[in-house]
Short mmCIF file of C-alpha atoms in Angstrom, two decimals:
data_model
loop_
_atom_site.label_atom_id
_atom_site.label_comp_id
_atom_site.label_asym_id
_atom_site.label_seq_id
_atom_site.Cartn_x
_atom_site.Cartn_y
_atom_site.Cartn_z
CA UNK D 49 -179.55 49.37 -57.02
CA UNK D 50 -177.79 47.35 -54.44
CA UNK D 51 -181.06 45.77 -53.33
CA UNK D 52 -181.89 44.90 -56.95
CA UNK D 53 -178.61 43.02 -57.27
CA UNK D 54 -179.39 41.22 -54.05
CA UNK D 55 -182.70 39.98 -55.55
CA UNK D 56 -181.16 39.18 -58.92
CA UNK D 57 -178.45 36.80 -57.68
CA UNK D 58 -180.88 34.31 -56.10
CA UNK D 59 -183.00 34.43 -59.20
CA UNK D 60 -180.03 33.59 -61.47
CA UNK D 61 -179.07 30.73 -59.16
CA UNK D 62 -182.62 29.39 -59.26
CA UNK D 63 -182.69 29.58 -63.09
CA UNK D 64 -179.38 27.73 -63.31
CA UNK D 65 -180.62 25.01 -61.04
CA UNK D 66 -183.75 24.62 -63.15
CA UNK D 67 -181.65 24.33 -66.35
CA UNK D 68 -179.39 21.71 -64.77
CA UNK D 69 -182.43 19.76 -63.63
CA UNK D 70 -183.95 19.82 -67.09
CA UNK D 71 -180.66 18.72 -68.73
CA UNK D 72 -180.35 15.83 -66.25
CA UNK D 73 -183.95 14.77 -66.86
CA UNK D 74 -183.44 14.86 -70.62
CA UNK D 75 -180.14 12.96 -70.44
CA UNK D 76 -181.58 10.37 -68.14
CA UNK D 77 -184.53 9.99 -70.46
CA UNK D 78 -182.23 9.54 -73.48
CA UNK D 79 -179.96 7.13 -71.56
CA UNK D 80 -183.00 5.10 -70.60
CA UNK D 81 -184.01 4.95 -74.28
CA UNK D 82 -180.57 3.93 -75.52
CA UNK D 83 -180.05 1.32 -72.84
CA UNK D 84 -183.60 0.00 -72.88
CA UNK D 85 -183.16 -3.76 -72.67
CA UNK D 86 -185.48 -6.65 -73.00
CA UNK D 87 -185.85 -8.35 -69.65
CA UNK D 88 -184.78 -11.66 -71.23
CA UNK D 89 -183.26 -12.62 -74.57
CA UNK D 90 -186.03 -12.45 -77.11
CA UNK D 91 -186.06 -14.44 -80.37
CA UNK D 92 -186.34 -12.05 -83.31
CA UNK D 93 -185.99 -14.71 -86.02
CA UNK D 94 -185.46 -18.47 -85.84
CA UNK D 95 -185.19 -20.72 -88.91
CA UNK D 96 -183.74 -24.22 -88.70
CA UNK D 97 -181.23 -25.26 -91.38
CA UNK D 98 -183.53 -28.01 -92.72
CA UNK D 99 -186.05 -25.29 -93.79
CA UNK D 100 -183.48 -23.22 -95.65
CA UNK D 101 -183.42 -23.39 -99.42
CA UNK D 102 -180.55 -20.86 -99.62
CA UNK D 103 -178.70 -18.52 -97.33
CA UNK D 104 -176.43 -15.73 -98.48
CA UNK D 105 -174.46 -12.91 -96.80
CA UNK D 106 -173.74 -9.86 -98.91
CA UNK D 107 -171.12 -7.47 -97.60
CA UNK D 108 -171.16 -3.72 -97.82
CA UNK D 109 -168.61 -3.82 -100.68
CA UNK D 110 -170.87 -6.13 -102.74
CA UNK D 111 -168.90 -9.28 -102.19
CA UNK D 112 -170.35 -12.26 -100.29
CA UNK D 113 -170.83 -15.92 -99.82
CA UNK D 114 -173.85 -18.18 -100.01
CA UNK D 115 -175.02 -21.74 -100.14
CA UNK D 116 -177.95 -23.84 -101.36
CA UNK D 117 -179.36 -26.34 -98.91
CA UNK D 118 -180.73 -29.80 -99.71
CA UNK D 119 -182.05 -32.42 -97.32
CA UNK D 120 -180.93 -35.99 -98.02
CA UNK D 121 -182.86 -39.19 -97.23
CA UNK D 122 -181.41 -39.29 -93.69
CA UNK D 123 -182.64 -35.77 -92.93
CA UNK D 124 -179.15 -34.23 -93.02
CA UNK D 125 -178.69 -30.94 -94.78
CA UNK D 126 -176.15 -31.01 -97.62
CA UNK D 127 -174.75 -27.69 -98.77
CA UNK D 128 -173.41 -26.45 -102.07
CA UNK D 129 -172.19 -23.05 -103.14
CA UNK D 130 -174.59 -20.71 -104.87
CA UNK D 131 -173.95 -20.65 -108.58
CA UNK D 132 -172.43 -17.18 -108.53
CA UNK D 133 -169.85 -18.29 -105.91
CA UNK D 134 -169.33 -21.80 -107.28
CA UNK D 135 -165.76 -23.12 -107.54
CA UNK D 136 -164.46 -26.66 -107.55
CA UNK D 137 -163.40 -27.01 -103.95
CA UNK D 138 -164.52 -29.49 -101.26
CA UNK D 139 -166.70 -28.04 -98.51
CA UNK D 140 -166.81 -28.86 -94.82
CA UNK D 141 -170.54 -29.55 -94.63
CA UNK D 142 -170.60 -29.41 -90.81
CA UNK D 143 -168.94 -25.98 -90.86
CA UNK D 144 -171.57 -24.62 -93.28
CA UNK D 145 -174.41 -26.07 -91.17
CA UNK D 146 -173.06 -24.40 -88.02
CA UNK D 147 -172.65 -21.11 -89.87
CA UNK D 148 -176.19 -21.24 -91.31
CA UNK D 149 -177.68 -21.99 -87.90
CA UNK D 150 -175.84 -19.06 -86.25
CA UNK D 151 -176.97 -16.60 -88.93
CA UNK D 152 -180.60 -17.75 -89.18
CA UNK D 153 -181.29 -17.53 -85.44
CA UNK D 154 -181.07 -14.09 -83.80
CA UNK D 155 -181.77 -13.56 -80.08
CA UNK D 156 -181.94 -9.93 -79.14
CA UNK D 157 -180.26 -9.13 -75.86
CA UNK D 158 -181.02 -5.42 -76.17
CA UNK D 159 -183.61 -3.12 -77.80
CA UNK D 160 -182.33 0.31 -78.74
CA UNK D 161 -185.74 1.49 -79.93
CA UNK D 162 -187.65 2.42 -83.03
CA UNK D 163 -185.22 3.17 -85.88
CA UNK D 164 -187.19 6.33 -86.86
CA UNK D 165 -185.88 7.99 -83.71
CA UNK D 166 -182.22 7.37 -84.47
CA UNK D 167 -179.55 8.01 -87.11
CA UNK D 168 -179.01 4.57 -88.58
CA UNK D 169 -175.47 5.52 -89.68
CA UNK D 170 -174.47 5.70 -86.01
CA UNK D 171 -175.16 1.97 -85.77
CA UNK D 172 -173.71 0.91 -89.13
CA UNK D 173 -177.19 0.21 -90.42
CA UNK D 174 -177.74 3.03 -92.94
CA UNK D 175 -175.63 0.91 -95.30
CA UNK D 176 -175.44 -2.33 -93.39
CA UNK D 177 -172.11 -4.02 -92.91
CA UNK D 178 -173.74 -7.33 -93.84
CA UNK D 179 -177.14 -8.30 -95.29
CA UNK D 180 -178.22 -11.86 -94.58
CA UNK D 181 -180.77 -13.21 -97.05
CA UNK D 182 -182.58 -16.43 -96.04
CA UNK D 183 -184.92 -18.15 -98.46
CA UNK D 184 -187.03 -21.00 -97.16
CA UNK D 185 -188.53 -23.85 -99.16
CA UNK D 186 -192.00 -22.35 -98.82
CA UNK D 187 -190.78 -19.15 -100.55
CA UNK D 188 -190.52 -17.03 -97.45
CA UNK D 189 -187.59 -14.62 -97.65
CA UNK D 190 -186.07 -12.97 -94.60
CA UNK D 191 -183.45 -10.18 -94.57
CA UNK D 192 -181.37 -9.44 -91.56
CA UNK D 193 -179.17 -6.34 -91.51
CA UNK D 194 -176.04 -6.44 -89.36
CA UNK D 195 -174.33 -3.17 -88.41
CA UNK D 196 -171.41 -2.21 -86.24
CA UNK D 197 -170.20 -3.81 -83.07
CA UNK D 198 -171.00 -2.07 -79.83
CA UNK D 199 -168.33 0.04 -78.20
CA UNK D 200 -167.22 -2.78 -75.90
CA UNK D 201 -167.12 -5.28 -78.82
CA UNK D 202 -169.32 -7.82 -77.02
CA UNK D 203 -172.42 -7.22 -79.15
CA UNK D 204 -173.47 -5.94 -82.54
CA UNK D 205 -176.48 -4.00 -83.85
CA UNK D 206 -178.98 -5.59 -86.21
CA UNK D 207 -182.41 -5.12 -87.74
CA UNK D 208 -184.94 -7.49 -89.29
CA UNK D 209 -186.71 -6.41 -92.46
CA UNK D 210 -190.30 -5.58 -91.52
CA UNK D 211 -189.34 -4.71 -87.95
CA UNK D 212 -188.56 -1.03 -87.26
CA UNK D 213 -186.55 -1.70 -84.11
CA UNK D 214 -182.81 -1.68 -83.68
CA UNK D 215 -181.61 -4.62 -81.61
CA UNK D 216 -178.31 -5.88 -80.22
CA UNK D 217 -177.13 -9.47 -80.37
CA UNK D 218 -173.91 -11.25 -79.40
CA UNK D 219 -170.91 -10.24 -81.56
CA UNK D 220 -170.57 -13.77 -82.94
CA UNK D 221 -173.24 -12.83 -85.44
CA UNK D 222 -170.95 -10.09 -86.78
CA UNK D 223 -167.98 -12.41 -86.87
CA UNK D 224 -169.82 -15.21 -88.71
CA UNK D 225 -171.20 -12.70 -91.22
CA UNK D 226 -167.63 -11.96 -92.25
CA UNK D 227 -166.78 -15.59 -93.06
CA UNK D 228 -165.31 -16.30 -96.46
CA UNK D 229 -164.91 -19.36 -98.64
CA UNK D 230 -161.65 -20.38 -96.97
CA UNK D 231 -163.56 -20.83 -93.68
CA UNK D 232 -165.66 -23.57 -95.23
CA UNK D 233 -163.09 -25.66 -97.03
CA UNK D 234 -163.00 -29.30 -96.08
CA UNK D 235 -160.02 -30.86 -94.30
CA UNK D 236 -157.62 -31.89 -97.04
CA UNK D 237 -155.00 -34.61 -97.16
CA UNK D 238 -152.69 -35.32 -100.04
CA UNK D 239 -154.38 -38.65 -100.55
CA UNK D 240 -151.22 -40.35 -101.67
CA UNK D 241 -151.25 -44.15 -102.01
CA UNK D 242 -147.71 -45.52 -101.56
CA UNK D 243 -148.47 -48.26 -104.09
CA UNK D 244 -149.01 -45.46 -106.70
CA UNK D 245 -146.05 -43.28 -105.68
CA UNK D 246 -143.24 -43.29 -108.20
CA UNK D 247 -140.87 -40.58 -106.97
CA UNK D 248 -140.72 -37.83 -104.39
CA UNK D 249 -138.50 -34.75 -104.57
CA UNK D 250 -137.57 -32.74 -101.47
CA UNK D 251 -136.09 -29.29 -101.83
CA UNK D 252 -134.77 -27.17 -98.97
CA UNK D 253 -133.72 -23.61 -99.61
CA UNK D 254 -131.44 -23.19 -96.54
CA UNK D 255 -128.75 -25.59 -97.73
CA UNK D 256 -129.80 -25.99 -101.38
CA UNK D 257 -130.85 -29.62 -100.96
CA UNK D 258 -132.66 -31.05 -103.97
CA UNK D 259 -133.11 -34.77 -103.32
CA UNK D 260 -135.18 -37.08 -105.47
CA UNK D 261 -135.98 -40.62 -104.39
CA UNK D 262 -137.84 -43.48 -105.98
CA UNK D 263 -140.40 -45.38 -103.96
CA UNK D 264 -141.00 -49.11 -103.74
CA UNK D 265 -142.77 -51.26 -101.19
CA UNK D 266 -141.65 -53.93 -98.77
CA UNK D 267 -143.81 -57.03 -98.52
CA UNK D 268 -145.47 -55.37 -95.51
CA UNK D 269 -146.68 -52.52 -97.76
CA UNK D 270 -144.34 -50.03 -96.07
CA UNK D 271 -142.46 -47.64 -98.36
CA UNK D 272 -138.80 -47.87 -99.14
CA UNK D 273 -136.99 -44.93 -100.76
CA UNK D 274 -133.85 -45.05 -102.90
CA UNK D 275 -132.22 -41.69 -103.61
CA UNK D 276 -131.62 -41.34 -107.38
CA UNK D 277 -130.45 -37.76 -107.65
CA UNK D 278 -128.01 -36.23 -106.88
CA UNK D 279 -126.95 -39.40 -105.03
CA UNK D 280 -127.66 -43.09 -105.51
CA UNK D 281 -128.12 -44.51 -102.05
CA UNK D 282 -130.92 -45.86 -99.91
CA UNK D 283 -132.71 -43.27 -97.83
CA UNK D 284 -132.71 -43.53 -94.06
CA UNK D 285 -135.61 -44.03 -91.69
CA UNK D 286 -135.51 -40.30 -90.98
CA UNK D 287 -136.40 -39.64 -94.62
CA UNK D 288 -139.13 -42.28 -94.49
CA UNK D 289 -140.64 -40.63 -91.39
CA UNK D 290 -140.46 -37.08 -92.89
CA UNK D 291 -142.24 -38.13 -96.06
CA UNK D 292 -144.84 -40.09 -94.11
CA UNK D 293 -145.70 -36.96 -92.11
CA UNK D 294 -146.20 -35.00 -95.35
CA UNK D 295 -148.27 -37.76 -96.96
CA UNK D 296 -150.64 -37.90 -93.99
CA UNK D 297 -150.65 -34.14 -93.36
CA UNK D 298 -154.12 -32.69 -92.68
CA UNK D 299 -154.76 -29.18 -94.00
CA UNK D 300 -157.46 -27.76 -91.79
CA UNK D 301 -156.78 -24.04 -91.44
CA UNK D 302 -156.86 -21.62 -94.35
CA UNK D 303 -155.66 -18.00 -94.46
CA UNK D 304 -156.32 -15.09 -96.78
CA UNK D 305 -152.95 -13.65 -97.84
CA UNK D 306 -152.87 -10.77 -100.37
CA UNK D 307 -150.34 -11.17 -103.18
CA UNK D 308 -148.33 -8.17 -101.91
CA UNK D 309 -147.88 -9.85 -98.55
CA UNK D 310 -146.62 -13.27 -99.73
CA UNK D 311 -143.07 -12.33 -98.77
CA UNK D 312 -144.17 -11.63 -95.21
CA UNK D 313 -145.42 -15.21 -94.94
CA UNK D 314 -142.38 -16.74 -96.63
CA UNK D 315 -144.37 -17.90 -99.67
CA UNK D 316 -142.65 -15.84 -102.38
CA UNK D 317 -139.67 -18.15 -102.02
CA UNK D 318 -140.69 -21.25 -100.02
CA UNK D 319 -138.25 -22.76 -97.59
CA UNK D 320 -139.39 -26.36 -98.29
CA UNK D 321 -140.91 -27.96 -101.40
CA UNK D 322 -142.21 -31.49 -101.97
CA UNK D 323 -143.16 -32.92 -105.38
CA UNK D 324 -144.85 -36.31 -105.54
CA UNK D 325 -145.00 -37.97 -108.97
CA UNK D 326 -147.58 -40.77 -109.17
CA UNK D 327 -147.37 -43.77 -111.46
CA UNK D 328 -150.60 -42.63 -113.21
CA UNK D 329 -148.97 -39.31 -114.17
CA UNK D 330 -150.45 -37.12 -111.48
CA UNK D 331 -148.10 -34.64 -109.84
CA UNK D 332 -148.84 -33.35 -106.30
CA UNK D 333 -146.86 -30.34 -105.03
CA UNK D 334 -146.67 -28.79 -101.60
CA UNK D 335 -144.60 -25.75 -100.55
CA UNK D 336 -144.01 -24.47 -97.02
CA UNK D 337 -142.52 -21.36 -95.48
CA UNK D 338 -140.02 -21.55 -92.65
CA UNK D 339 -141.60 -21.58 -89.17
CA UNK D 340 -143.15 -18.17 -88.35
CA UNK D 341 -144.39 -17.68 -84.76
CA UNK D 342 -145.16 -21.41 -84.44
CA UNK D 343 -146.74 -21.87 -87.86
CA UNK D 344 -145.75 -22.99 -91.33
CA UNK D 345 -147.64 -21.30 -94.17
CA UNK D 346 -148.12 -23.23 -97.38
CA UNK D 347 -149.62 -23.88 -100.77
CA UNK D 348 -150.67 -27.15 -102.42
CA UNK D 349 -151.94 -27.75 -105.92
CA UNK D 350 -154.79 -29.79 -104.47
CA UNK D 351 -156.37 -26.78 -102.73
CA UNK D 352 -157.07 -23.18 -103.62
CA UNK D 353 -155.50 -20.39 -101.60
CA UNK D 354 -153.12 -20.58 -98.68
CA UNK D 355 -153.10 -22.60 -95.41
CA UNK D 356 -151.21 -22.72 -92.17
CA UNK D 357 -149.92 -25.61 -90.09
CA UNK D 358 -148.88 -25.70 -86.51
CA UNK D 359 -145.21 -26.59 -86.16
CA UNK D 360 -146.45 -29.37 -83.85
CA UNK D 361 -147.99 -31.08 -86.92
CA UNK D 362 -144.73 -31.65 -88.64
CA UNK D 363 -141.04 -32.01 -87.74
CA UNK D 364 -137.92 -33.29 -89.42
CA UNK D 365 -137.87 -30.57 -92.13
CA UNK D 366 -134.43 -29.50 -91.03
CA UNK D 367 -132.93 -32.96 -90.55
CA UNK D 368 -129.28 -32.91 -91.71
CA UNK D 369 -128.69 -34.34 -95.20
CA UNK D 370 -126.52 -37.20 -93.99
CA UNK D 371 -129.21 -38.28 -91.59
CA UNK D 372 -131.77 -38.42 -94.44
CA UNK D 373 -129.57 -40.92 -96.25
CA UNK D 374 -128.53 -44.39 -95.30
CA UNK D 375 -124.89 -44.41 -94.22
CA UNK D 376 -124.20 -47.63 -96.15
CA UNK D 377 -123.07 -47.44 -99.74
CA UNK D 378 -124.25 -50.96 -100.52
CA UNK D 379 -126.28 -53.00 -98.13
CA UNK D 380 -127.90 -56.45 -98.43
CA UNK D 381 -128.70 -59.15 -95.92
CA UNK D 382 -126.53 -62.21 -96.30
CA UNK D 383 -129.54 -64.21 -97.59
CA UNK D 384 -129.52 -61.98 -100.73
CA UNK D 385 -125.80 -62.12 -101.43
CA UNK D 386 -124.00 -64.62 -103.66
CA UNK D 387 -120.45 -63.41 -103.98
CA UNK D 388 -118.13 -60.58 -102.92
CA UNK D 389 -114.72 -59.96 -104.43
CA UNK D 390 -112.07 -57.54 -103.32
CA UNK D 391 -108.89 -56.07 -104.86
CA UNK D 392 -106.26 -53.94 -103.16
CA UNK D 393 -102.92 -53.47 -104.91
CA UNK D 394 -101.70 -56.94 -105.89
CA UNK D 395 -103.96 -58.69 -103.35
CA UNK D 396 -107.43 -60.02 -104.00
CA UNK D 397 -110.09 -62.35 -102.56
CA UNK D 398 -113.29 -64.11 -103.48
CA UNK D 399 -115.93 -64.60 -100.81
CA UNK D 400 -118.71 -66.97 -101.77
CA UNK D 401 -121.88 -66.92 -99.68
CA UNK D 402 -125.04 -68.98 -99.44
CA UNK D 403 -127.43 -68.98 -96.55
CA UNK D 404 -131.14 -68.89 -95.74
CA UNK D 405 -130.45 -67.16 -92.40
CA UNK D 406 -127.27 -66.43 -90.55
CA UNK D 407 -123.98 -66.53 -92.35
CA UNK D 408 -122.61 -68.36 -89.32
CA UNK D 409 -125.22 -71.18 -89.41
CA UNK D 410 -124.13 -74.77 -89.80
CA UNK D 411 -125.87 -75.10 -93.17
CA UNK D 412 -124.43 -71.78 -94.49
CA UNK D 413 -121.64 -71.48 -97.01
CA UNK D 414 -118.98 -68.85 -96.39
CA UNK D 415 -115.97 -69.73 -98.48
CA UNK D 416 -113.07 -67.20 -98.52
CA UNK D 417 -110.70 -68.04 -101.35
CA UNK D 418 -112.21 -71.54 -101.23
CA UNK D 419 -111.61 -71.95 -97.51
CA UNK D 420 -114.33 -72.12 -94.86
CA UNK D 421 -114.47 -68.76 -93.03
CA UNK D 422 -116.91 -70.04 -90.39
CA UNK D 423 -114.22 -69.85 -87.70
CA UNK D 424 -115.42 -68.72 -84.21
CA UNK D 425 -113.86 -67.02 -81.26
CA UNK D 426 -114.46 -68.24 -77.69
CA UNK D 427 -117.52 -65.95 -77.43
CA UNK D 428 -119.13 -67.61 -80.42
CA UNK D 429 -118.55 -64.72 -82.79
CA UNK D 430 -117.94 -65.88 -86.37
CA UNK D 431 -115.13 -64.42 -88.52
CA UNK D 432 -117.34 -65.09 -91.52
CA UNK D 433 -119.87 -62.64 -89.97
CA UNK D 434 -117.16 -60.10 -89.01
CA UNK D 435 -115.99 -60.02 -92.64
CA UNK D 436 -119.46 -59.83 -94.14
CA UNK D 437 -120.61 -57.10 -91.79
CA UNK D 438 -117.50 -55.03 -92.38
CA UNK D 439 -117.91 -55.25 -96.18
CA UNK D 440 -121.62 -54.60 -96.29
CA UNK D 441 -121.62 -51.67 -93.88
CA UNK D 442 -119.00 -49.41 -95.43
CA UNK D 443 -120.38 -46.05 -94.28
CA UNK D 444 -120.36 -42.57 -95.80
CA UNK D 445 -118.67 -39.88 -93.69
CA UNK D 446 -119.50 -36.76 -95.72
CA UNK D 447 -120.57 -35.27 -99.05
CA UNK D 448 -118.30 -33.57 -101.58
CA UNK D 449 -120.50 -32.71 -104.52
CA UNK D 450 -118.05 -30.13 -105.90
CA UNK D 451 -115.23 -32.67 -106.41
CA UNK D 452 -114.48 -34.18 -109.83
CA UNK D 453 -111.96 -36.94 -109.05
CA UNK D 454 -110.29 -39.06 -111.72
CA UNK D 455 -111.37 -42.67 -111.70
CA UNK D 456 -108.14 -44.25 -110.47
CA UNK D 457 -109.26 -46.62 -107.71
CA UNK D 458 -106.86 -47.98 -105.12
CA UNK D 459 -109.35 -50.44 -103.65
CA UNK D 460 -112.44 -52.14 -105.05
CA UNK D 461 -115.19 -54.45 -103.82
CA UNK D 462 -117.67 -56.16 -106.15
CA UNK D 463 -121.01 -57.36 -104.74
CA UNK D 464 -123.10 -59.91 -106.67
CA UNK D 465 -126.56 -60.77 -105.47
CA UNK D 466 -128.52 -63.98 -105.91
CA UNK D 467 -130.39 -62.19 -108.71
CA UNK D 468 -127.05 -61.45 -110.43
CA UNK D 469 -127.27 -57.71 -109.73
CA UNK D 470 -123.71 -56.37 -109.53
CA UNK D 471 -122.48 -53.38 -107.54
CA UNK D 472 -118.87 -52.32 -107.76
CA UNK D 473 -117.60 -50.02 -105.03
CA UNK D 474 -114.36 -48.26 -105.93
CA UNK D 475 -112.27 -46.03 -103.70
CA UNK D 476 -110.05 -43.23 -104.98
CA UNK D 477 -107.66 -41.50 -102.53
CA UNK D 478 -108.82 -38.03 -101.47
CA UNK D 479 -106.19 -37.35 -98.80
CA UNK D 480 -104.43 -39.38 -96.17
CA UNK D 481 -107.59 -40.02 -94.17
CA UNK D 482 -110.38 -40.33 -96.72
CA UNK D 483 -111.46 -41.70 -100.12
CA UNK D 484 -113.82 -40.68 -102.86
CA UNK D 485 -116.46 -43.42 -103.36
CA UNK D 486 -117.52 -44.59 -106.80
CA UNK D 487 -120.40 -46.93 -107.56
CA UNK D 488 -120.23 -48.85 -110.84
CA UNK D 489 -117.68 -46.38 -112.10
CA UNK D 490 -119.72 -43.24 -111.27
CA UNK D 491 -118.65 -40.79 -108.60
CA UNK D 492 -121.25 -40.90 -105.81
CA UNK D 493 -120.39 -37.50 -104.32
CA UNK D 494 -119.71 -39.33 -101.06
CA UNK D 495 -116.54 -39.45 -99.05
CA UNK D 496 -115.53 -42.47 -96.97
CA UNK D 497 -113.16 -42.33 -94.01
CA UNK D 498 -110.04 -44.46 -94.37
CA UNK D 499 -111.01 -46.17 -91.10
CA UNK D 500 -114.02 -47.71 -92.84
CA UNK D 501 -111.55 -49.64 -94.98
CA UNK D 502 -108.47 -50.18 -92.84
CA UNK D 503 -109.37 -49.85 -89.13
CA UNK D 504 -107.91 -52.58 -86.89
CA UNK D 505 -109.98 -52.63 -83.69
CA UNK D 506 -108.19 -55.55 -82.04
CA UNK D 507 -110.54 -57.68 -79.93
CA UNK D 508 -113.46 -55.30 -80.71
CA UNK D 509 -114.82 -57.33 -83.62
CA UNK D 510 -117.57 -54.83 -84.45
CA UNK D 511 -115.34 -52.01 -85.68
CA UNK D 512 -113.02 -53.51 -88.27
CA UNK D 513 -112.42 -51.82 -91.60
CA UNK D 514 -113.52 -53.82 -94.68
CA UNK D 515 -110.04 -54.78 -95.91
CA UNK D 516 -108.64 -55.30 -92.44
CA UNK D 517 -111.58 -57.66 -91.70
CA UNK D 518 -110.52 -59.73 -94.68
CA UNK D 519 -106.99 -59.92 -93.34
CA UNK D 520 -108.40 -60.92 -89.90
CA UNK D 521 -110.49 -63.70 -91.44
CA UNK D 522 -107.43 -65.06 -93.21
CA UNK D 523 -105.51 -64.91 -89.92
CA UNK D 524 -108.33 -66.82 -88.15
CA UNK D 525 -108.50 -69.51 -90.84
CA UNK D 526 -104.73 -69.97 -90.77
CA UNK D 527 -104.44 -70.14 -86.98
CA UNK D 528 -107.66 -71.78 -85.88
CA UNK D 529 -107.67 -74.94 -83.78
CA UNK D 530 -110.75 -77.11 -84.14
CA UNK D 531 -112.55 -74.15 -85.76
CA UNK D 532 -111.76 -71.71 -82.91
CA UNK D 533 -109.45 -68.69 -82.94
CA UNK D 534 -109.10 -65.85 -80.43
CA UNK D 535 -107.42 -62.61 -81.30
CA UNK D 536 -104.27 -62.29 -79.13
CA UNK D 537 -104.73 -59.70 -76.42
CA UNK D 538 -101.72 -57.65 -77.48
CA UNK D 539 -103.33 -57.02 -80.86
CA UNK D 540 -106.03 -55.05 -79.02
CA UNK D 541 -103.55 -52.14 -78.81
CA UNK D 542 -102.86 -52.21 -82.56
#
């Protein structure tokens, strides 16, 4: 018995070794079959876009995208959506051409083997992820079936109708097969002509700004904006720049956002909204989210769906309100002004102006209460200019839209242009340091610092308040010698 066991053990070991050898041979054989590769990339199908009458990709869920091709007189291929996908959107023709070329030319970089030897479901080919249908002008129809990506994601499996082999190709074929309409939309701009722009409204959710401005053009063709609600004041260069960026914005990248995810992209309640009303009645709207990871997401009534913009494409959306508005309540160059009157308590003045250039020029008229205000200091600075500048640059310091002050002005200035347009600025005390500003009897919602009206800056002739500048001009006229007057040095400390 013992000797039998001694013989049996070597026999068992030998059988085990044989089994292992067989398993290794079978596995190596199978591995060789699975990894069998073509020695070089082999063209399985190659159709140039100019031969394609139509190309369509149908997804496993039955949805898809497809285009008709047409060759124009220059030999270029012009694409249009197949009737069943047709919608009124502009296409990026170059993008469609690139897509069609990628999906009508398949180079195999691997050959799995004859499909009869494999379970197609393992490769995503039993029910293909994508079916590419190419119809040529001569009636030839080709079908390419695209399955899963390979485990490492660098390739994908595919088959050609009429060829029993399973091949691999670069994964870009899989990616392009999944393209949707938004990937083919043309670059869109708002296409706004300033000459046709009537008004623009800017709304910002963060601070509840809702600013509407009218648009007119300078002789140069550049736009000029005048705020009309809730304020009446000229808009600043910051506002001009912001609107210019929106007008020339290029929408190039589209995203597919499900309705139940709009809040995640800030589009259920946009942070910024622009409404452009054109003189021909057209209304163009654009809404943007706040910045999310370096992008703004948006909608526009000129395009279908949603788009995203890099935050490098646009800035100025969060510019402070006061920076969007001109700081001057009324501003005109001296060449446009005819007369300015002022009243403060029982005092008043009339300032008559006429000039084709500088108010200090020899041929200019600057009569203050019928006396020539073109008195100069030793540096050549004109008191006529000091007064005019101080009057025309009365600046806003803040906004108080909640106030409802009684119209009981303490100080008023009336500006009359050469075209007889009249602007009356009235100031009602708010506290010891500020005034409510009224324009033509209507509260502007603006507050003006008392220093804008009454500051005495001594020898610094660029910082006088409007009324104090009047008093300085009278002082200069009264005390000038041969048309020259210098402010006494001790008044600098006043």
